[in-house]
Structure formats: structure tokens, C-alpha cells
mmCIF file with all atom_site columns, C-alpha atoms and ligand atoms in Angstrom:
data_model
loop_
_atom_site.group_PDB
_atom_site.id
_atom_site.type_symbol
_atom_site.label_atom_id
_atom_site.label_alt_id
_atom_site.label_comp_id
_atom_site.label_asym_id
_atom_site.label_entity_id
_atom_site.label_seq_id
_atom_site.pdbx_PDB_ins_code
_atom_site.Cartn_x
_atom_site.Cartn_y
_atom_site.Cartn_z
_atom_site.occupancy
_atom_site.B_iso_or_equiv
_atom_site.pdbx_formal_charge
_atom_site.auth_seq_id
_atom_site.auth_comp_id
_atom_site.auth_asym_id
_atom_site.auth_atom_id
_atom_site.pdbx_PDB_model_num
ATOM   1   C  CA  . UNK A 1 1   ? -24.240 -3.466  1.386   1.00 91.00 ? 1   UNK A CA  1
ATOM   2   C  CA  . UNK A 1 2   ? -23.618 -3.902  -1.771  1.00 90.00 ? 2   UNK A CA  1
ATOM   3   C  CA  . UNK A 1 3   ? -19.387 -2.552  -2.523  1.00 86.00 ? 3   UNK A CA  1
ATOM   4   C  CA  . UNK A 1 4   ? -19.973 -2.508  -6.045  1.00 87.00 ? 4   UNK A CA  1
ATOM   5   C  CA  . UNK A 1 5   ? -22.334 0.138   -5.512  1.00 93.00 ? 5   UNK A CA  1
ATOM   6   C  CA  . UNK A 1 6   ? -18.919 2.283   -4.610  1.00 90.00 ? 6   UNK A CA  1
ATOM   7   C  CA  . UNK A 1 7   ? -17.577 2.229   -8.536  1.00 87.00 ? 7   UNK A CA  1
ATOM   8   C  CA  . UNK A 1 8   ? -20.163 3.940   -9.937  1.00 92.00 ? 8   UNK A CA  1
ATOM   9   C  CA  . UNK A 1 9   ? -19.247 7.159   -8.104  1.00 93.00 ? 9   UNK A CA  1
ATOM   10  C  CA  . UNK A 1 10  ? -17.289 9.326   -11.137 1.00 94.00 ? 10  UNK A CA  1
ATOM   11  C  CA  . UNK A 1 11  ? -13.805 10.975  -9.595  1.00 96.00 ? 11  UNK A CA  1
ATOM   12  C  CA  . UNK A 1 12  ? -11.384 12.831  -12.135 1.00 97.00 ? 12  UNK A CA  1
ATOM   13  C  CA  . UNK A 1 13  ? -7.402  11.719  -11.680 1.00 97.00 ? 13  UNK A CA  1
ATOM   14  C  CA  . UNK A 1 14  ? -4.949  14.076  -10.372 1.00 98.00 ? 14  UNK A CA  1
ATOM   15  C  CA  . UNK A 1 15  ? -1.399  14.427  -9.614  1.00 98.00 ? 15  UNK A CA  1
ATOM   16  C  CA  . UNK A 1 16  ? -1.287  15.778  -6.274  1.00 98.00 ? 16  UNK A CA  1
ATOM   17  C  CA  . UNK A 1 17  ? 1.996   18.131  -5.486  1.00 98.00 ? 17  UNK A CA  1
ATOM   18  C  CA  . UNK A 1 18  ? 3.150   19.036  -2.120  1.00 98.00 ? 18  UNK A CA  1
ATOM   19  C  CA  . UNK A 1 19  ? 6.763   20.370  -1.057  1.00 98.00 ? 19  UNK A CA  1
ATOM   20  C  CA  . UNK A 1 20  ? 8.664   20.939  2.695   1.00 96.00 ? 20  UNK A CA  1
ATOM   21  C  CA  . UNK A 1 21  ? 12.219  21.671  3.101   1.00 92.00 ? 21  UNK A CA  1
ATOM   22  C  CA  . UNK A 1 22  ? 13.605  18.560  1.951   1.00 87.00 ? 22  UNK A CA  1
ATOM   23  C  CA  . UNK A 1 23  ? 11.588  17.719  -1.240  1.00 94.00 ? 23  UNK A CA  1
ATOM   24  C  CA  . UNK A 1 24  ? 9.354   18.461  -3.827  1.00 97.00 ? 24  UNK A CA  1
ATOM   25  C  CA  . UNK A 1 25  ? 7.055   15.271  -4.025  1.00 97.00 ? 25  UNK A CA  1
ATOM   26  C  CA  . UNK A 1 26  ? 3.606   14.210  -6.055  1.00 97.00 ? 26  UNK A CA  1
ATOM   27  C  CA  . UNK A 1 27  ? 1.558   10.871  -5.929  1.00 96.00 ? 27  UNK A CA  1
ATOM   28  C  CA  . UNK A 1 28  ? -1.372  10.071  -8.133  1.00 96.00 ? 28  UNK A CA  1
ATOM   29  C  CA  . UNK A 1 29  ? -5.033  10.556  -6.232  1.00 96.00 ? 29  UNK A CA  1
ATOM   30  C  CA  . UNK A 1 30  ? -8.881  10.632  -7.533  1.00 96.00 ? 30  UNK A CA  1
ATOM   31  C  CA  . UNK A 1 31  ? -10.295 12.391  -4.795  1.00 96.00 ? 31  UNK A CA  1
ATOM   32  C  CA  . UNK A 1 32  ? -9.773  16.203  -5.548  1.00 98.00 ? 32  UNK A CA  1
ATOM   33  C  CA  . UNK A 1 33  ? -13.741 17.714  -5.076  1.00 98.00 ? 33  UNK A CA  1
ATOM   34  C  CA  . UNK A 1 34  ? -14.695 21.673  -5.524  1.00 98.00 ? 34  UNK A CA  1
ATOM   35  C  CA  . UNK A 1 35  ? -17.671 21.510  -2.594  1.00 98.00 ? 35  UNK A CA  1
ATOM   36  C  CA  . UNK A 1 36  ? -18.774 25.043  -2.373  1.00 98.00 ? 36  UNK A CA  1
ATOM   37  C  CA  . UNK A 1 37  ? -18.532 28.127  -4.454  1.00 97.00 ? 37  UNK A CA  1
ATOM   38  C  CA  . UNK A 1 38  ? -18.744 31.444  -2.483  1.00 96.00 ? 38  UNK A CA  1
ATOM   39  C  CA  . UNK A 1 39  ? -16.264 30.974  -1.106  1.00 96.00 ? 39  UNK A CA  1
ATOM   40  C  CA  . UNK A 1 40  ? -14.838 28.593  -3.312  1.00 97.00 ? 40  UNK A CA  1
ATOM   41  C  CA  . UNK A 1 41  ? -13.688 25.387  -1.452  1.00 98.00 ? 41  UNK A CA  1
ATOM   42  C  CA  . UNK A 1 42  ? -12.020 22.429  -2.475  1.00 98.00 ? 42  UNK A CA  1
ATOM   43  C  CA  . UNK A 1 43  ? -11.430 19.023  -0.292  1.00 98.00 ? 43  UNK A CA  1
ATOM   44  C  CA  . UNK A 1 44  ? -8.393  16.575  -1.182  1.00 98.00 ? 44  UNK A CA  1
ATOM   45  C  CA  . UNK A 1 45  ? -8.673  13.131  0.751   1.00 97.00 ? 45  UNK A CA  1
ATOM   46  C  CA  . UNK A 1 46  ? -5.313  11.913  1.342   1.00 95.00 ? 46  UNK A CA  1
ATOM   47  C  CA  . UNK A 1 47  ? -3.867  8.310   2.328   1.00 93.00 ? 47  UNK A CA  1
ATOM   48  C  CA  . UNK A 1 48  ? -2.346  8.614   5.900   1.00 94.00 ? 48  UNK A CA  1
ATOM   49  C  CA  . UNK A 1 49  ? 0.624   6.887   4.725   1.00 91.00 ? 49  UNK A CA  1
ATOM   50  C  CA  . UNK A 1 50  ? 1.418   8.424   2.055   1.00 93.00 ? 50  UNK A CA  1
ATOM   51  C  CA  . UNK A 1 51  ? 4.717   10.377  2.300   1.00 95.00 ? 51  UNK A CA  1
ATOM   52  C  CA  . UNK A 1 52  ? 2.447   13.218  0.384   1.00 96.00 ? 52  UNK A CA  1
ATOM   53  C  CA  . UNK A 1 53  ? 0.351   13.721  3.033   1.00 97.00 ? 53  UNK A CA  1
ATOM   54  C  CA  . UNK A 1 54  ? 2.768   13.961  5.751   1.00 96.00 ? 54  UNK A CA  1
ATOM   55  C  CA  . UNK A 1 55  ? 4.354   16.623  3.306   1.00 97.00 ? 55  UNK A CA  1
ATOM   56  C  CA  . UNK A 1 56  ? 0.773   18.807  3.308   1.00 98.00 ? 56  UNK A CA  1
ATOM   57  C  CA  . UNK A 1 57  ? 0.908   18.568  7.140   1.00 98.00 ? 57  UNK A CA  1
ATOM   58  C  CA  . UNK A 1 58  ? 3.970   19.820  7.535   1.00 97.00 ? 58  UNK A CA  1
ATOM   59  C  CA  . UNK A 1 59  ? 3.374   23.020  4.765   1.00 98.00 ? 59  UNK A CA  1
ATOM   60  C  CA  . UNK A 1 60  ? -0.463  23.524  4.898   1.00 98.00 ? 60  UNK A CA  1
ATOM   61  C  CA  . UNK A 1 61  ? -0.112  23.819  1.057   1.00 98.00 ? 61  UNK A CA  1
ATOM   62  C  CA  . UNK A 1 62  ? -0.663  21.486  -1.774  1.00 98.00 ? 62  UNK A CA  1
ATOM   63  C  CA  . UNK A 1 63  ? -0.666  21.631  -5.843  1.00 98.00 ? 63  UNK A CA  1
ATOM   64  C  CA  . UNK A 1 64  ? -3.328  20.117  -7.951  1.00 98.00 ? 64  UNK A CA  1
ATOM   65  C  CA  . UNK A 1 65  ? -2.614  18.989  -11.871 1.00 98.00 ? 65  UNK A CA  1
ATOM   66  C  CA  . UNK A 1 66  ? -5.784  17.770  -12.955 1.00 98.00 ? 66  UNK A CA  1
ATOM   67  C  CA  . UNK A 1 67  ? -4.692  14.950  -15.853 1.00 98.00 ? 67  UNK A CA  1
ATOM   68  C  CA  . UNK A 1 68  ? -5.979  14.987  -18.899 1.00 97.00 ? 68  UNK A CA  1
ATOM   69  C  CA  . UNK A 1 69  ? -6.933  11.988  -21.772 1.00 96.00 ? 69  UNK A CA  1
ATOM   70  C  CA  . UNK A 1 70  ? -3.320  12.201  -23.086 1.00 96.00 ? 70  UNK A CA  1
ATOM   71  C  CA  . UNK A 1 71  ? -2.207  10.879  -20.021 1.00 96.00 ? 71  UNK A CA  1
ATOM   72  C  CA  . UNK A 1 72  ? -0.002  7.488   -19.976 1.00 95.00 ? 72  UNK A CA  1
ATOM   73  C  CA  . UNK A 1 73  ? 0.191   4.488   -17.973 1.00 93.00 ? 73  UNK A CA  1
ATOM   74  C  CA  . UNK A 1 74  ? 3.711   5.551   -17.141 1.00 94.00 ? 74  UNK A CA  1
ATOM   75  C  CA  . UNK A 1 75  ? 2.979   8.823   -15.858 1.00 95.00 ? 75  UNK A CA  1
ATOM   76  C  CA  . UNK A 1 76  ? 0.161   6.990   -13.083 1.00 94.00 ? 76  UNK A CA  1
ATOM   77  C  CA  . UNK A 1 77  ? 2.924   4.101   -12.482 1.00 92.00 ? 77  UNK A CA  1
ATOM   78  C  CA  . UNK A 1 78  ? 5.970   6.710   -11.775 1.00 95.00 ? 78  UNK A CA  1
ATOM   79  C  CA  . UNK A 1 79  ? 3.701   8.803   -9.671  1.00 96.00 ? 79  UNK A CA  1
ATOM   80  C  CA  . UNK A 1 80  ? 1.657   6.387   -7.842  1.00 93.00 ? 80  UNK A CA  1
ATOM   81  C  CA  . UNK A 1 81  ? 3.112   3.482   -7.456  1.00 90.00 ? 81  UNK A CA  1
ATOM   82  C  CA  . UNK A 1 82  ? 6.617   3.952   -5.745  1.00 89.00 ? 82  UNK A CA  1
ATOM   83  C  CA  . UNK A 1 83  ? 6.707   6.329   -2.697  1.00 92.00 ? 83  UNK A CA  1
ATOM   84  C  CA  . UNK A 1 84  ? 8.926   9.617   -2.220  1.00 93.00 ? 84  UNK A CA  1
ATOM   85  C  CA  . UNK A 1 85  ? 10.429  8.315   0.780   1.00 91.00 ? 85  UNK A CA  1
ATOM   86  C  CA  . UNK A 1 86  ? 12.420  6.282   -2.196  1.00 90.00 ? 86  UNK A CA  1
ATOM   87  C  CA  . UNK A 1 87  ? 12.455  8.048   -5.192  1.00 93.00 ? 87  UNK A CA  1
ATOM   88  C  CA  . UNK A 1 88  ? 12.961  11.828  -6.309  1.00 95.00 ? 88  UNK A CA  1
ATOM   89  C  CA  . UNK A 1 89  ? 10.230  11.516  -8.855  1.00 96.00 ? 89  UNK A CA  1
ATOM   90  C  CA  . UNK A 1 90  ? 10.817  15.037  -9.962  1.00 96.00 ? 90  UNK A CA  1
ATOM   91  C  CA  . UNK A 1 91  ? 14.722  13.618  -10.832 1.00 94.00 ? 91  UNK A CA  1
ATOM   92  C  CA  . UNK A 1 92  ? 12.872  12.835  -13.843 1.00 93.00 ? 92  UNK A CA  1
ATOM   93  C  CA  . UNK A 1 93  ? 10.371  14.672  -14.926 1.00 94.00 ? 93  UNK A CA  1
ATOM   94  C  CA  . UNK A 1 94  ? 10.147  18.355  -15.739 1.00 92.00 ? 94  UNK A CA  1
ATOM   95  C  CA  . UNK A 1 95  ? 8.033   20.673  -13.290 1.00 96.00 ? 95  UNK A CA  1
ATOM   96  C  CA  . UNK A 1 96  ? 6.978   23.660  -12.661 1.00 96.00 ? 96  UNK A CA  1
ATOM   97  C  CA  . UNK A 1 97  ? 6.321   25.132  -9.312  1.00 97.00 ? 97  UNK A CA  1
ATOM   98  C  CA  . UNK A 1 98  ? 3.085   27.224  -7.449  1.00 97.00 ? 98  UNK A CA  1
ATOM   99  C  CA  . UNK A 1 99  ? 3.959   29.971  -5.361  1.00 97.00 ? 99  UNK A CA  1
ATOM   100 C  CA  . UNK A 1 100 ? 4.804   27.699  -1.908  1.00 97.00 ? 100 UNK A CA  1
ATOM   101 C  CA  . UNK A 1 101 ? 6.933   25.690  -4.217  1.00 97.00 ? 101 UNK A CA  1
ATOM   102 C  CA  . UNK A 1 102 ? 4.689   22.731  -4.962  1.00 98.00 ? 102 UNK A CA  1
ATOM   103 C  CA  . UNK A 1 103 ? 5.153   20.955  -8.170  1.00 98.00 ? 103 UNK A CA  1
ATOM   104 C  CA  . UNK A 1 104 ? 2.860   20.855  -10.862 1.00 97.00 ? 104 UNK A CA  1
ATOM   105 C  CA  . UNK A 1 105 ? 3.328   18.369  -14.132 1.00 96.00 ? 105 UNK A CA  1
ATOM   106 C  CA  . UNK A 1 106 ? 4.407   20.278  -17.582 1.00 92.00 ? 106 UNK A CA  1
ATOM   107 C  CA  . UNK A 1 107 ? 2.674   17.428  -19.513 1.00 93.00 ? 107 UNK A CA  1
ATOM   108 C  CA  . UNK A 1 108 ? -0.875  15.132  -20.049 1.00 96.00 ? 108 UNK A CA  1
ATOM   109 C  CA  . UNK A 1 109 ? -1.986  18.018  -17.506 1.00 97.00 ? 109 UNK A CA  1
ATOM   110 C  CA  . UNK A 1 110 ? -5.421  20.214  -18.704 1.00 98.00 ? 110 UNK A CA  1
ATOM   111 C  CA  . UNK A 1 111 ? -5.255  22.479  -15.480 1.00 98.00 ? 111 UNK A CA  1
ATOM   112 C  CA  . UNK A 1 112 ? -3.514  23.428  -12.124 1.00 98.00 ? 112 UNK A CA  1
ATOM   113 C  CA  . UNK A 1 113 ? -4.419  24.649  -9.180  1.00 98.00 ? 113 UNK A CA  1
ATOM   114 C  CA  . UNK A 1 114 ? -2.348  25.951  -6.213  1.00 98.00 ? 114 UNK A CA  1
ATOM   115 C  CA  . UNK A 1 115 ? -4.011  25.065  -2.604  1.00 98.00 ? 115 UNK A CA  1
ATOM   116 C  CA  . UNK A 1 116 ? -4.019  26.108  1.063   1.00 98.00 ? 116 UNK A CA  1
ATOM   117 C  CA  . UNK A 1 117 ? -5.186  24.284  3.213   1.00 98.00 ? 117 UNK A CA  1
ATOM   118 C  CA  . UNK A 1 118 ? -7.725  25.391  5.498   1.00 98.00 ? 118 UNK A CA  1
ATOM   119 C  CA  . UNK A 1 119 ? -8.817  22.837  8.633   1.00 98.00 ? 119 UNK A CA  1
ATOM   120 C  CA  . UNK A 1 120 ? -8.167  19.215  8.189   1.00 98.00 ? 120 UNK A CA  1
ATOM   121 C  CA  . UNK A 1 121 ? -9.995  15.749  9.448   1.00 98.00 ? 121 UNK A CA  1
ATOM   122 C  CA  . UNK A 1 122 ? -8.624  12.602  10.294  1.00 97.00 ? 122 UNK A CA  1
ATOM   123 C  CA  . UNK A 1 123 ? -10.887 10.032  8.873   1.00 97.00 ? 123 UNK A CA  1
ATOM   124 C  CA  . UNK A 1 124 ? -8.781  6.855   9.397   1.00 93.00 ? 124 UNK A CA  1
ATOM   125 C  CA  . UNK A 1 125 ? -7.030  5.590   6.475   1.00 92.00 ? 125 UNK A CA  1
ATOM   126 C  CA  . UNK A 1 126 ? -7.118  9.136   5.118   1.00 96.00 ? 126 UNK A CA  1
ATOM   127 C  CA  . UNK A 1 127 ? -6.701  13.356  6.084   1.00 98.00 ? 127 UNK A CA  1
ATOM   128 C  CA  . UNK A 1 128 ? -9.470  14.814  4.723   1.00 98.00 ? 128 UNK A CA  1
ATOM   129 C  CA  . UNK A 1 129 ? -8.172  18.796  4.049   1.00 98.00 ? 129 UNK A CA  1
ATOM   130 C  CA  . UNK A 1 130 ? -10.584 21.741  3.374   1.00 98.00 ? 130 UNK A CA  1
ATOM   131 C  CA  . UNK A 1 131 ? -8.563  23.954  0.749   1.00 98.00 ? 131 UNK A CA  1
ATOM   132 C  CA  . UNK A 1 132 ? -9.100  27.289  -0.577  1.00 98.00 ? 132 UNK A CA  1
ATOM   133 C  CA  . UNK A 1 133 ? -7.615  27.952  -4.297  1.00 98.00 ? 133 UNK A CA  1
ATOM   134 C  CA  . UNK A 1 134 ? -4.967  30.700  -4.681  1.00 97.00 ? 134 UNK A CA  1
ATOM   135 C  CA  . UNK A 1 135 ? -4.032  30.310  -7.854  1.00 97.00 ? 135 UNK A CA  1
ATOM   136 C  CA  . UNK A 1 136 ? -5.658  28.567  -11.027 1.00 97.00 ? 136 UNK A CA  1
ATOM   137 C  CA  . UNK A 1 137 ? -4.929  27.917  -14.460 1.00 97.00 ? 137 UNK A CA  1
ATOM   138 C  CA  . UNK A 1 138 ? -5.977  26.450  -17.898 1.00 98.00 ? 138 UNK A CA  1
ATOM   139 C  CA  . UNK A 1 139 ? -2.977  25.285  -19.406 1.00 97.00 ? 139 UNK A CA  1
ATOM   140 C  CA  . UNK A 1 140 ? -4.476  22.890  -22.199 1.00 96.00 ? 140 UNK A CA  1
ATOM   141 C  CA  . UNK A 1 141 ? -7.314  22.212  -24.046 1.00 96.00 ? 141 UNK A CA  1
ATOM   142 C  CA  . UNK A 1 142 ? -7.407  18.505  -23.744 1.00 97.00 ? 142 UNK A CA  1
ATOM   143 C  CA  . UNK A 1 143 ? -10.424 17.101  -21.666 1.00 97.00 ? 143 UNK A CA  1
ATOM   144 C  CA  . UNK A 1 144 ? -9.831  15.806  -18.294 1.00 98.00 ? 144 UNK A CA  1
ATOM   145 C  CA  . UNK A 1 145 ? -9.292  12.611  -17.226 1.00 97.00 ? 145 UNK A CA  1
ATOM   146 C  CA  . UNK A 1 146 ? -11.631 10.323  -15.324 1.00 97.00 ? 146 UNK A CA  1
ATOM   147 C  CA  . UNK A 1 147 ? -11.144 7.784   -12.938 1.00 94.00 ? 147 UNK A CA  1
ATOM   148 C  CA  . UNK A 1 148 ? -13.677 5.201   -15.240 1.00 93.00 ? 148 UNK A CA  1
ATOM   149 C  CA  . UNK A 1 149 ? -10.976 6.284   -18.416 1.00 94.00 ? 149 UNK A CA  1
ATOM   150 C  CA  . UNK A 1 150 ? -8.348  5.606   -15.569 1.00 94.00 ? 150 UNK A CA  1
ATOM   151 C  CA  . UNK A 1 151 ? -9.702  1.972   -15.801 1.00 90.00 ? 151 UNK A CA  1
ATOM   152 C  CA  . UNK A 1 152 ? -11.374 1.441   -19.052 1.00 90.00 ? 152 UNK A CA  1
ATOM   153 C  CA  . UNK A 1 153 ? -8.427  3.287   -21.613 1.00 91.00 ? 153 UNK A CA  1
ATOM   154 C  CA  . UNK A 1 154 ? -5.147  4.043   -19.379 1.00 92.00 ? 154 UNK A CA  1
ATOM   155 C  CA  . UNK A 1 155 ? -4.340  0.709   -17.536 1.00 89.00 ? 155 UNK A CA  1
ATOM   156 C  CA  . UNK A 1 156 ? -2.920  -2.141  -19.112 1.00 85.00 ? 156 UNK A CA  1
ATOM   157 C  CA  . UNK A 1 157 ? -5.537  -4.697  -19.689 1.00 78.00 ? 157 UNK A CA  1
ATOM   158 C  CA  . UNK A 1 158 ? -5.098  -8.034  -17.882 1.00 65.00 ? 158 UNK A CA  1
ATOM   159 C  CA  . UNK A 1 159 ? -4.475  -10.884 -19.648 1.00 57.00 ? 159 UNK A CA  1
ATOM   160 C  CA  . UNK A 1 160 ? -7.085  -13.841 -19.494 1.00 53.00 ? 160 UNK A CA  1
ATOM   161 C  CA  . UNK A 1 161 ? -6.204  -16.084 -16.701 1.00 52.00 ? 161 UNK A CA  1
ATOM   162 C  CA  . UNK A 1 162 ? -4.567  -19.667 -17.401 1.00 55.00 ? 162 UNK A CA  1
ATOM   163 C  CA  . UNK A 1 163 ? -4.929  -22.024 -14.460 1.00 62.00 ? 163 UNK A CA  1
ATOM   164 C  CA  . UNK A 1 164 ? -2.088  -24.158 -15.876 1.00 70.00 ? 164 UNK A CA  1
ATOM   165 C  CA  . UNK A 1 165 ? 0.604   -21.355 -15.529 1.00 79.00 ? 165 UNK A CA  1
ATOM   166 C  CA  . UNK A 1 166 ? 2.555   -20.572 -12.358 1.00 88.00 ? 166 UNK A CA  1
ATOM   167 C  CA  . UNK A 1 167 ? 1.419   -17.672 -10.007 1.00 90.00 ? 167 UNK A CA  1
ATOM   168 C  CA  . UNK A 1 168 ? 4.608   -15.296 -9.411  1.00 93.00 ? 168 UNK A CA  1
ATOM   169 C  CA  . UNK A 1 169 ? 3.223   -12.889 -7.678  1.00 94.00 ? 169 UNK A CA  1
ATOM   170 C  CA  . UNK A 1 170 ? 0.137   -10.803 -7.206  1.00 95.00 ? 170 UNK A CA  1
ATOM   171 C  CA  . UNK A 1 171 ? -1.033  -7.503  -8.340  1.00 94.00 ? 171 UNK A CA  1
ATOM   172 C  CA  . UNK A 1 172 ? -3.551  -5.247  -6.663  1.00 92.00 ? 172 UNK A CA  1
ATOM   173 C  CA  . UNK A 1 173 ? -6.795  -4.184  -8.783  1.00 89.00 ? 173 UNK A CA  1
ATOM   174 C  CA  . UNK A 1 174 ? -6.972  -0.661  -7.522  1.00 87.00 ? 174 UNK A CA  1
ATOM   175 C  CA  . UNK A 1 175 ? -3.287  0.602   -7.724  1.00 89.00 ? 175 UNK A CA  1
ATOM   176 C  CA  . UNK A 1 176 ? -1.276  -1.571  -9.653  1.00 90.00 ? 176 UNK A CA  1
ATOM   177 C  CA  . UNK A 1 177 ? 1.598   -2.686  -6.375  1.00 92.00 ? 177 UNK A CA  1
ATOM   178 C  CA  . UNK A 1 178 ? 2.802   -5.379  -7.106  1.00 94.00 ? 178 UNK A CA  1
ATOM   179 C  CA  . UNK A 1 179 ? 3.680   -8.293  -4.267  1.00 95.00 ? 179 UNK A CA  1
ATOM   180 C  CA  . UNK A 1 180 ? 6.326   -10.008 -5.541  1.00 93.00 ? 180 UNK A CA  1
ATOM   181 C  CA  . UNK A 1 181 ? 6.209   -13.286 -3.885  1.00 93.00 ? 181 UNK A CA  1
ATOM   182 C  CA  . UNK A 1 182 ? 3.667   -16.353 -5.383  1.00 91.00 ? 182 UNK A CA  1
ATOM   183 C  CA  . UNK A 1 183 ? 1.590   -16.991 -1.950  1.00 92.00 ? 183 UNK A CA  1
ATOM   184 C  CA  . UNK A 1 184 ? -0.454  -13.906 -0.611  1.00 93.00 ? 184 UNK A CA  1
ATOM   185 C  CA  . UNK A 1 185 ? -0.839  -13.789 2.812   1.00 92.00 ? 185 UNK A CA  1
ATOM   186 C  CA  . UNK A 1 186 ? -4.797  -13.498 3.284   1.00 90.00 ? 186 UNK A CA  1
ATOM   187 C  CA  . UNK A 1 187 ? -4.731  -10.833 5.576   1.00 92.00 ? 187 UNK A CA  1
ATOM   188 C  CA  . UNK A 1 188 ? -2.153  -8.792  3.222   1.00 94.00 ? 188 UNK A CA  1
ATOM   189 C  CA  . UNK A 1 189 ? -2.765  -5.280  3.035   1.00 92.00 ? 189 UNK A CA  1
ATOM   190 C  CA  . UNK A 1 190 ? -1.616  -3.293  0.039   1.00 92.00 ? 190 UNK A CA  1
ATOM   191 C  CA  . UNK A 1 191 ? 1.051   -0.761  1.532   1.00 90.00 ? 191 UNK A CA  1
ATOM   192 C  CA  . UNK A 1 192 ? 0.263   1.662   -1.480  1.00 88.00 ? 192 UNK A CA  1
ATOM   193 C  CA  . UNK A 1 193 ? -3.485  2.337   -1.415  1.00 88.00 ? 193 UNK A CA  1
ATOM   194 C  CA  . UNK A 1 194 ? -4.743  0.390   1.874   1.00 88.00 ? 194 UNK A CA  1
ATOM   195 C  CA  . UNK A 1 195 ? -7.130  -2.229  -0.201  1.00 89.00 ? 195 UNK A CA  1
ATOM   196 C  CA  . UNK A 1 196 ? -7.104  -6.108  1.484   1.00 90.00 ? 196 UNK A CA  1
ATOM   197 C  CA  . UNK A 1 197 ? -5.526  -9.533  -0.281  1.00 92.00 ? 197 UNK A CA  1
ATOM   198 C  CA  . UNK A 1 198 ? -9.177  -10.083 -1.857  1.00 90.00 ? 198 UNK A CA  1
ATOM   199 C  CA  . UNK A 1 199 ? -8.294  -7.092  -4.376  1.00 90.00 ? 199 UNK A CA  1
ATOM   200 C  CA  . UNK A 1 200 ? -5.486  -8.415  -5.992  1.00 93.00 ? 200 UNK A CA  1
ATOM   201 C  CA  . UNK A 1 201 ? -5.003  -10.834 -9.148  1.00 92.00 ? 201 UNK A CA  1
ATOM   202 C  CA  . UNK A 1 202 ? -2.512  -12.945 -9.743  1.00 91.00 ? 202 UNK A CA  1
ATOM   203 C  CA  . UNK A 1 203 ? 0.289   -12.585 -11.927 1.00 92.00 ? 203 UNK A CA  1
ATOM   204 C  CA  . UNK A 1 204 ? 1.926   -15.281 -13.942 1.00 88.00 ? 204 UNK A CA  1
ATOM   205 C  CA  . UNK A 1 205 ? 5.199   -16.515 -15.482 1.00 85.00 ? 205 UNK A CA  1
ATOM   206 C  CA  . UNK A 1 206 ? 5.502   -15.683 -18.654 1.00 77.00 ? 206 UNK A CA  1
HETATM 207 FE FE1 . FE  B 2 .   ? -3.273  -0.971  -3.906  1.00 87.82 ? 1   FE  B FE1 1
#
């Protein structure tokens, strides 16, 4: 089988909102999916270890703000690449809420949608949740966001490799964590989006 086959399937990039008692939290995700129309359903796969998904167990609701091409690199990093069981991202950054009190972005955001979830699947690495839409909105007139902008306009563009310089650490390809020590264990895991040691680059002193 040929993986590469994989990143030619288009996704659109979202900032997925969820809330409980204790927080509002968000992470960053590509795998929001309208898959039927009467009645309307939508599917949002989501890592089992994110905090976020625990959050959308607990509340059976969930807030979508689809990203548009204003987006920055700073908006994916402070969303998707430390965890709420940290951070207060919203500490930061000013929100607006759906009706259950899930937070959607006021900026680089083309449209929202407010979520219930409907029947849910353990696939693994991810909860798969079947969703109908209670509320949606059109809030700019920017185009969306896709995952293949994501990669090609939004993140920072490696520099080219010198084999003379000294290996600090290592970055992974499909999220950005960094692992801040200069050997990688081989069977290293990336504890942000699940990928093995064979997707990340190395990063080197400056
Ligand atoms: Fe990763």
C-alpha cells in the first residue's frame, strides 16, 4: 500500500470547540465531514487523547469554526499544539459561545457551526461522532481553509537540511510537537497527533 496515496485526500481545517463544567477548550482538527443531507449529518473524528474529546464525551456537544485563508501559523500552533489539560487557551483569545457554551473563534474564521452529537464509534486512535447541526452561520466572506493550504501557505517552511550542524531536537511533519531532546527514540510516538518517530525531521542549532 502505497501511504502517500493518503495525502491526496482534500480535508478543510477547523478549530474544534467543546466545553464541560470546568472549561471551555478547542484544538485544531481536519476531519470535520457533512455525510448526508436529509437529515443533515455531520461526522468529527477525534484523537482519543485529546483532552477535546474527552470534553465531547462528557457534554454530547461540540462547536465547529471552519478557518479561513487569513488564518496564521499562530492561531494552528496555540490551538493545536499544547493541550487544555495545560493551558486555558481561551485566557487569550476572544470567543464567542454556541448555545451549550462551546467556543467558537472571533477571527481567521469563515463559518460556525454548533453540534450535537448523535451516536459515537470508537475507532482506535480516534471517536468517530455522528452530529446533527443546530445552529449555523456565515460570519465572513473569506474562503475556507484547506488542509493542502494548511501545508503549502500556513506552515513555516523548513529550512534545507545541513548535515554539518547539530541535531537539537526533532519536529513532527504532521503537527508541528516538538521533542526536545537530540536522539529520538525509534519507537517514539508523537503524544499530540499519534504519528511514529519516522514522521519527524530534525531540528538544528542555530
Ligand atoms: Fe504529531
Amino acid at each position: 500500500m502505497d501511504q502517500k496515496a493518503l495525502f491526496n485526500i482534500s480535508y478543510g481545517v477547523f478549530v474544534l470547540g467543546a466545553k464541560t463544567e470546568e472549561k471551555v477548550n478547542a484544538c485544531i482538527t481536519n476531519t470535520f465531514v457533512q455525510v448526508a443531507s436529509d437529515p443533515l449529518r455531520v461526522t468529527i473524528a477525534c484523537l482519543n487523547r485529546n483532552y477535546t474529546c474527552d470534553m465531547i464525551k462528557k457534554s454530547g456537544t461540540f462547536s465547529i469554526s471552519v478557518l479561513d485563508q487569513s488564518c496564521t501559523f499562530d492561531t494552528i500552533k496555540h490551538f493545536g499544539f499544547q493541550s487544555g489539560r495545560d493551558v486555558n487557551k481561551f485566557d487569550t483569545v476572544a470567543y464567542d459561545t454556541d448555545a451549550y457554551g462551546n467556543p467558537y473563534v472571533k477571527k481567521e474564521a469563515c463559518s460556525l457551526f454548533s453540534c450535537k452529537v448523535l451516536s459515537s464509534q470508537d475507532l482506535g486512535t480516534h471517536t468517530l461522532f455522528i452530529a446533527e447541526i443546530e445552529d449555523a452561520r456565515v460570519v465572513s466572506d473569506k474562503p475556507p481553509l484547506t488542509y493542502s493550504d494548511y501545508q503549502t501557505k500556513v506552515k513555516p517552511k523548513r529550512e534545507a537540511a545541513a548535515t554539518d550542524k547539530k541535531i537539537v531536537g526533532w519536529r513532527c511533519k504532521i503537527c508541528g510537537y516538538e521533542y526536545k531532546e537530540p536522539v529520538l527514540p525509534p519507537d517514539y510516538v508523537c503524544p499530540l497527533c499519534g504519528h511514529p518517530a519516522s514522521d519527524f525531521e530534525p531540528i538544528y542549532a542555530d
